[in-house]
Amino acid sequence: MSAVAISSARDRLLDAIKREFMPLRFASEMLARASEKTPRAAQNWLAGKNAPDAEALINLMAACNSIADEVNALVAERKAARERQACPGSD
């Protein structure tokens, strides 16, 4: 997987989080509650400094359908890309 694809996935995830939570008055607090993390961690996600860890991401997916949809779309895109490629061990 290329670095461009990885950063793109990270950017798309952070964009989905921002779309869902930035309009809220207490965005970082609401995001922290949904992810079961600290408000400071949530502030870093909203600022694009860091991305959620796996546990926080699963909690966000369980709490927010839009974030779950974005992650599932990323997975579907990766699966489709791999289906077009031959498995390296199949030669």
Short mmCIF file of N, CA, C and O in Angstrom, two decimals:
data_model
loop_
_atom_site.label_atom_id
_atom_site.label_comp_id
_atom_site.label_asym_id
_atom_site.label_seq_id
_atom_site.Cartn_x
_atom_site.Cartn_y
_atom_site.Cartn_z
N MET A 1 0.85 -1.17 0.00
CA MET A 1 0.00 0.00 0.00
C MET A 1 0.90 1.23 0.00
O MET A 1 1.83 1.32 0.79
N SER A 2 0.62 2.16 -0.85
CA SER A 2 1.47 3.34 -0.96
C SER A 2 1.18 4.33 0.15
O SER A 2 0.11 4.33 0.76
N ALA A 3 2.15 5.21 0.39
CA ALA A 3 1.98 6.26 1.41
C ALA A 3 0.86 7.20 1.02
O ALA A 3 0.15 7.72 1.89
N VAL A 4 0.67 7.41 -0.28
CA VAL A 4 -0.41 8.29 -0.74
C VAL A 4 -1.76 7.70 -0.37
O VAL A 4 -2.65 8.40 0.13
N ALA A 5 -1.94 6.40 -0.56
CA ALA A 5 -3.21 5.75 -0.22
C ALA A 5 -3.46 5.79 1.28
O ALA A 5 -4.58 5.99 1.72
N ILE A 6 -2.40 5.60 2.07
CA ILE A 6 -2.56 5.62 3.51
C ILE A 6 -2.93 7.02 3.99
O ILE A 6 -3.85 7.18 4.77
N SER A 7 -2.24 8.05 3.48
CA SER A 7 -2.58 9.40 3.91
C SER A 7 -3.97 9.78 3.43
O SER A 7 -4.70 10.49 4.10
N SER A 8 -4.35 9.28 2.26
CA SER A 8 -5.69 9.56 1.76
C SER A 8 -6.75 8.96 2.68
O SER A 8 -7.75 9.61 2.96
N ALA A 9 -6.54 7.75 3.14
CA ALA A 9 -7.48 7.12 4.06
C ALA A 9 -7.55 7.91 5.36
O ALA A 9 -8.64 8.16 5.89
N ARG A 10 -6.41 8.31 5.87
CA ARG A 10 -6.35 9.11 7.10
C ARG A 10 -7.10 10.42 6.90
O ARG A 10 -7.90 10.82 7.74
N ASP A 11 -6.83 11.08 5.78
CA ASP A 11 -7.49 12.36 5.50
C ASP A 11 -8.99 12.20 5.36
O ASP A 11 -9.76 13.02 5.87
N ARG A 12 -9.42 11.14 4.68
CA ARG A 12 -10.86 10.92 4.52
C ARG A 12 -11.52 10.63 5.86
O ARG A 12 -12.64 11.10 6.12
N LEU A 13 -10.85 9.88 6.72
CA LEU A 13 -11.39 9.60 8.04
C LEU A 13 -11.52 10.88 8.84
O LEU A 13 -12.56 11.16 9.44
N LEU A 14 -10.46 11.68 8.86
CA LEU A 14 -10.50 12.93 9.62
C LEU A 14 -11.54 13.89 9.04
O LEU A 14 -12.22 14.60 9.79
N ASP A 15 -11.70 13.91 7.72
CA ASP A 15 -12.73 14.75 7.11
C ASP A 15 -14.12 14.31 7.54
O ASP A 15 -14.99 15.15 7.82
N ALA A 16 -14.35 13.01 7.60
CA ALA A 16 -15.65 12.49 8.04
C ALA A 16 -15.92 12.88 9.50
O ALA A 16 -17.04 13.26 9.85
N ILE A 17 -14.91 12.80 10.32
CA ILE A 17 -15.05 13.19 11.73
C ILE A 17 -15.37 14.68 11.83
O ILE A 17 -16.27 15.08 12.57
N LYS A 18 -14.65 15.49 11.07
CA LYS A 18 -14.89 16.94 11.08
C LYS A 18 -16.30 17.26 10.60
O LYS A 18 -16.98 18.10 11.20
N ARG A 19 -16.74 16.63 9.52
CA ARG A 19 -18.09 16.88 9.00
C ARG A 19 -19.16 16.57 10.05
O ARG A 19 -20.15 17.28 10.18
N GLU A 20 -18.93 15.49 10.78
CA GLU A 20 -19.93 15.05 11.76
C GLU A 20 -19.91 15.92 13.02
O GLU A 20 -20.98 16.24 13.56
N PHE A 21 -18.74 16.32 13.48
CA PHE A 21 -18.65 16.95 14.80
C PHE A 21 -18.37 18.45 14.80
O PHE A 21 -18.75 19.13 15.75
N MET A 22 -17.70 18.99 13.79
CA MET A 22 -17.35 20.41 13.80
C MET A 22 -18.57 21.33 13.92
O MET A 22 -18.47 22.36 14.58
N PRO A 23 -19.71 21.01 13.32
CA PRO A 23 -20.86 21.91 13.46
C PRO A 23 -21.43 21.98 14.88
O PRO A 23 -22.20 22.90 15.20
N LEU A 24 -21.06 21.05 15.73
CA LEU A 24 -21.61 21.00 17.08
C LEU A 24 -20.95 22.04 17.98
O LEU A 24 -19.77 22.33 17.85
N ARG A 25 -21.73 22.59 18.89
CA ARG A 25 -21.23 23.65 19.76
C ARG A 25 -20.06 23.17 20.63
O ARG A 25 -19.09 23.87 20.80
N PHE A 26 -20.17 22.00 21.19
CA PHE A 26 -19.10 21.44 22.02
C PHE A 26 -18.51 20.23 21.29
O PHE A 26 -18.56 19.10 21.78
N ALA A 27 -17.94 20.50 20.13
CA ALA A 27 -17.49 19.44 19.23
C ALA A 27 -16.50 18.48 19.89
O ALA A 27 -16.69 17.26 19.83
N SER A 28 -15.46 18.99 20.51
CA SER A 28 -14.45 18.09 21.07
C SER A 28 -15.00 17.26 22.22
O SER A 28 -14.66 16.09 22.36
N GLU A 29 -15.89 17.84 23.02
CA GLU A 29 -16.48 17.09 24.12
C GLU A 29 -17.41 16.00 23.60
O GLU A 29 -17.40 14.87 24.11
N MET A 30 -18.20 16.33 22.59
CA MET A 30 -19.12 15.34 22.02
C MET A 30 -18.33 14.21 21.32
O MET A 30 -18.67 13.05 21.45
N LEU A 31 -17.28 14.58 20.62
CA LEU A 31 -16.43 13.60 19.95
C LEU A 31 -15.72 12.72 20.98
O LEU A 31 -15.65 11.50 20.81
N ALA A 32 -15.25 13.32 22.05
CA ALA A 32 -14.60 12.55 23.11
C ALA A 32 -15.57 11.54 23.72
O ALA A 32 -15.20 10.39 23.96
N ARG A 33 -16.78 11.97 23.94
CA ARG A 33 -17.79 11.07 24.51
C ARG A 33 -18.09 9.91 23.57
O ARG A 33 -18.16 8.76 23.99
N ALA A 34 -18.24 10.22 22.28
CA ALA A 34 -18.56 9.18 21.30
C ALA A 34 -17.42 8.18 21.14
O ALA A 34 -17.66 7.00 20.90
N SER A 35 -16.19 8.65 21.29
CA SER A 35 -15.02 7.78 21.08
C SER A 35 -14.49 7.18 22.37
O SER A 35 -13.60 6.33 22.33
N GLU A 36 -15.01 7.64 23.50
CA GLU A 36 -14.54 7.22 24.83
C GLU A 36 -13.07 7.56 25.02
O GLU A 36 -12.30 6.79 25.62
N LYS A 37 -12.67 8.72 24.51
CA LYS A 37 -11.32 9.24 24.67
C LYS A 37 -11.40 10.62 25.31
O LYS A 37 -12.48 11.11 25.64
N THR A 38 -10.26 11.28 25.48
CA THR A 38 -10.23 12.58 26.14
C THR A 38 -10.61 13.70 25.17
O THR A 38 -10.41 13.57 23.95
N PRO A 39 -11.10 14.81 25.70
CA PRO A 39 -11.37 15.96 24.83
C PRO A 39 -10.11 16.46 24.11
O PRO A 39 -10.19 16.93 22.98
N ARG A 40 -8.96 16.33 24.74
CA ARG A 40 -7.72 16.75 24.10
C ARG A 40 -7.42 15.88 22.87
O ARG A 40 -7.00 16.39 21.83
N ALA A 41 -7.62 14.60 22.99
CA ALA A 41 -7.44 13.72 21.83
C ALA A 41 -8.41 14.12 20.72
O ALA A 41 -8.02 14.21 19.55
N ALA A 42 -9.65 14.40 21.09
CA ALA A 42 -10.65 14.80 20.11
C ALA A 42 -10.26 16.12 19.44
O ALA A 42 -10.44 16.28 18.23
N GLN A 43 -9.73 17.06 20.20
CA GLN A 43 -9.27 18.33 19.63
C GLN A 43 -8.17 18.08 18.59
O GLN A 43 -8.15 18.72 17.54
N ASN A 44 -7.27 17.16 18.90
CA ASN A 44 -6.20 16.83 17.95
C ASN A 44 -6.74 16.23 16.67
O ASN A 44 -6.24 16.50 15.58
N TRP A 45 -7.77 15.40 16.76
CA TRP A 45 -8.39 14.83 15.56
C TRP A 45 -9.05 15.92 14.74
O TRP A 45 -8.92 15.95 13.52
N LEU A 46 -9.78 16.80 15.41
CA LEU A 46 -10.47 17.87 14.70
C LEU A 46 -9.48 18.84 14.04
O LEU A 46 -9.78 19.42 13.00
N ALA A 47 -8.31 18.98 14.64
CA ALA A 47 -7.27 19.85 14.07
C ALA A 47 -6.45 19.13 13.01
O ALA A 47 -5.62 19.75 12.34
N GLY A 48 -6.64 17.83 12.86
CA GLY A 48 -5.89 17.06 11.87
C GLY A 48 -4.49 16.70 12.31
O GLY A 48 -3.68 16.25 11.51
N LYS A 49 -4.19 16.86 13.59
CA LYS A 49 -2.85 16.54 14.10
C LYS A 49 -2.64 15.03 14.24
O LYS A 49 -1.54 14.53 14.03
N ASN A 50 -3.67 14.33 14.67
CA ASN A 50 -3.61 12.89 14.89
C ASN A 50 -4.89 12.27 14.37
O ASN A 50 -5.88 12.96 14.15
N ALA A 51 -4.86 10.96 14.23
CA ALA A 51 -6.06 10.20 13.87
C ALA A 51 -6.39 9.27 15.03
O ALA A 51 -5.52 8.90 15.81
N PRO A 52 -7.65 8.87 15.15
CA PRO A 52 -8.04 7.97 16.24
C PRO A 52 -7.35 6.62 16.13
O PRO A 52 -7.07 6.14 15.04
N ASP A 53 -7.10 6.01 17.30
CA ASP A 53 -6.57 4.64 17.31
C ASP A 53 -7.72 3.68 17.00
O ASP A 53 -8.87 4.09 16.84
N ALA A 54 -7.41 2.41 16.90
CA ALA A 54 -8.40 1.41 16.50
C ALA A 54 -9.59 1.37 17.46
O ALA A 54 -10.75 1.31 17.02
N GLU A 55 -9.34 1.40 18.75
CA GLU A 55 -10.42 1.35 19.73
C GLU A 55 -11.35 2.56 19.59
O GLU A 55 -12.57 2.41 19.58
N ALA A 56 -10.77 3.73 19.47
CA ALA A 56 -11.57 4.94 19.31
C ALA A 56 -12.35 4.91 18.01
O ALA A 56 -13.52 5.31 17.96
N LEU A 57 -11.71 4.42 16.95
CA LEU A 57 -12.40 4.34 15.66
C LEU A 57 -13.59 3.40 15.72
O LEU A 57 -14.67 3.72 15.21
N ILE A 58 -13.44 2.27 16.36
CA ILE A 58 -14.56 1.34 16.50
C ILE A 58 -15.68 1.98 17.30
O ILE A 58 -16.86 1.86 16.94
N ASN A 59 -15.34 2.68 18.37
CA ASN A 59 -16.36 3.37 19.15
C ASN A 59 -17.07 4.44 18.32
O ASN A 59 -18.30 4.58 18.41
N LEU A 60 -16.32 5.18 17.52
CA LEU A 60 -16.94 6.19 16.65
C LEU A 60 -17.84 5.56 15.60
O LEU A 60 -18.92 6.08 15.31
N MET A 61 -17.39 4.46 15.04
CA MET A 61 -18.22 3.76 14.04
C MET A 61 -19.51 3.26 14.66
O MET A 61 -20.56 3.29 14.02
N ALA A 62 -19.44 2.82 15.91
CA ALA A 62 -20.65 2.34 16.60
C ALA A 62 -21.59 3.51 16.93
O ALA A 62 -22.80 3.33 16.94
N ALA A 63 -21.02 4.68 17.16
CA ALA A 63 -21.82 5.84 17.56
C ALA A 63 -22.35 6.65 16.38
O ALA A 63 -23.39 7.30 16.49
N CYS A 64 -21.64 6.63 15.25
CA CYS A 64 -21.96 7.51 14.12
C CYS A 64 -22.01 6.74 12.81
O CYS A 64 -20.97 6.29 12.32
N ASN A 65 -23.18 6.65 12.24
CA ASN A 65 -23.33 5.92 10.98
C ASN A 65 -22.50 6.54 9.86
O ASN A 65 -21.97 5.81 9.02
N SER A 66 -22.38 7.86 9.83
CA SER A 66 -21.63 8.50 8.74
C SER A 66 -20.16 8.12 8.78
O SER A 66 -19.53 7.94 7.73
N ILE A 67 -19.59 7.98 9.96
CA ILE A 67 -18.19 7.58 10.08
C ILE A 67 -18.05 6.10 9.72
O ILE A 67 -17.12 5.70 9.01
N ALA A 68 -18.98 5.29 10.17
CA ALA A 68 -18.97 3.86 9.81
C ALA A 68 -19.09 3.71 8.29
O ALA A 68 -18.37 2.89 7.69
N ASP A 69 -19.95 4.50 7.66
CA ASP A 69 -20.11 4.43 6.21
C ASP A 69 -18.82 4.79 5.49
O ASP A 69 -18.45 4.16 4.50
N GLU A 70 -18.12 5.82 5.98
CA GLU A 70 -16.86 6.24 5.35
C GLU A 70 -15.80 5.15 5.47
O GLU A 70 -15.11 4.84 4.51
N VAL A 71 -15.68 4.56 6.64
CA VAL A 71 -14.69 3.49 6.84
C VAL A 71 -15.05 2.28 5.97
O VAL A 71 -14.17 1.69 5.32
N ASN A 72 -16.32 1.92 5.93
CA ASN A 72 -16.74 0.79 5.10
C ASN A 72 -16.49 1.07 3.62
O ASN A 72 -16.13 0.15 2.86
N ALA A 73 -16.66 2.32 3.19
CA ALA A 73 -16.37 2.68 1.80
C ALA A 73 -14.88 2.54 1.51
O ALA A 73 -14.50 2.05 0.43
N LEU A 74 -14.04 2.94 2.44
CA LEU A 74 -12.60 2.77 2.27
C LEU A 74 -12.22 1.30 2.14
O LEU A 74 -11.42 0.92 1.28
N VAL A 75 -12.82 0.46 2.97
CA VAL A 75 -12.55 -0.98 2.92
C VAL A 75 -13.01 -1.55 1.58
O VAL A 75 -12.28 -2.32 0.93
N ALA A 76 -14.18 -1.16 1.13
CA ALA A 76 -14.71 -1.66 -0.14
C ALA A 76 -13.80 -1.24 -1.30
O ALA A 76 -13.55 -2.04 -2.22
N GLU A 77 -13.30 -0.01 -1.27
CA GLU A 77 -12.39 0.45 -2.32
C GLU A 77 -11.10 -0.35 -2.33
O GLU A 77 -10.60 -0.71 -3.39
N ARG A 78 -10.57 -0.64 -1.15
CA ARG A 78 -9.33 -1.42 -1.07
C ARG A 78 -9.56 -2.84 -1.57
O ARG A 78 -8.72 -3.41 -2.27
N LYS A 79 -10.70 -3.43 -1.22
CA LYS A 79 -11.00 -4.79 -1.70
C LYS A 79 -11.12 -4.81 -3.21
O LYS A 79 -10.60 -5.72 -3.87
N ALA A 80 -11.80 -3.83 -3.77
CA ALA A 80 -11.97 -3.77 -5.23
C ALA A 80 -10.63 -3.61 -5.92
O ALA A 80 -10.37 -4.24 -6.96
N ALA A 81 -9.75 -2.80 -5.36
CA ALA A 81 -8.42 -2.60 -5.96
C ALA A 81 -7.61 -3.89 -5.91
O ALA A 81 -6.89 -4.21 -6.86
N ARG A 82 -7.74 -4.63 -4.84
CA ARG A 82 -6.97 -5.89 -4.72
C ARG A 82 -7.52 -6.98 -5.62
O ARG A 82 -6.78 -7.84 -6.08
N GLU A 83 -8.81 -6.98 -5.88
CA GLU A 83 -9.40 -7.98 -6.76
C GLU A 83 -8.90 -7.82 -8.19
O GLU A 83 -8.84 -8.80 -8.94
N ARG A 84 -8.53 -6.61 -8.57
CA ARG A 84 -8.03 -6.37 -9.92
C ARG A 84 -6.58 -6.80 -10.08
O ARG A 84 -6.08 -6.96 -11.17
N GLN A 85 -5.89 -6.99 -8.96
CA GLN A 85 -4.49 -7.37 -8.99
C GLN A 85 -4.35 -8.87 -8.74
O GLN A 85 -5.09 -9.44 -7.96
N ALA A 86 -3.37 -9.45 -9.39
CA ALA A 86 -3.08 -10.86 -9.13
C ALA A 86 -2.34 -10.96 -7.80
O ALA A 86 -1.53 -10.10 -7.47
N CYS A 87 -2.62 -11.98 -7.09
CA CYS A 87 -1.93 -12.23 -5.82
C CYS A 87 -0.46 -12.51 -6.13
O CYS A 87 -0.16 -13.31 -7.02
N PRO A 88 0.49 -11.88 -5.41
CA PRO A 88 1.90 -12.08 -5.70
C PRO A 88 2.34 -13.55 -5.63
O PRO A 88 3.26 -13.96 -6.32
N GLY A 89 1.69 -14.36 -4.84
CA GLY A 89 2.09 -15.75 -4.70
C GLY A 89 1.43 -16.69 -5.69
O GLY A 89 1.60 -17.90 -5.63
N SER A 90 0.64 -16.17 -6.63
CA SER A 90 -0.12 -17.04 -7.54
C SER A 90 0.65 -17.44 -8.79
O SER A 90 0.14 -18.18 -9.60
N ASP A 91 1.87 -16.98 -8.96
CA ASP A 91 2.65 -17.32 -10.18
C ASP A 91 3.18 -18.71 -10.14
O ASP A 91 3.60 -19.34 -9.35
#
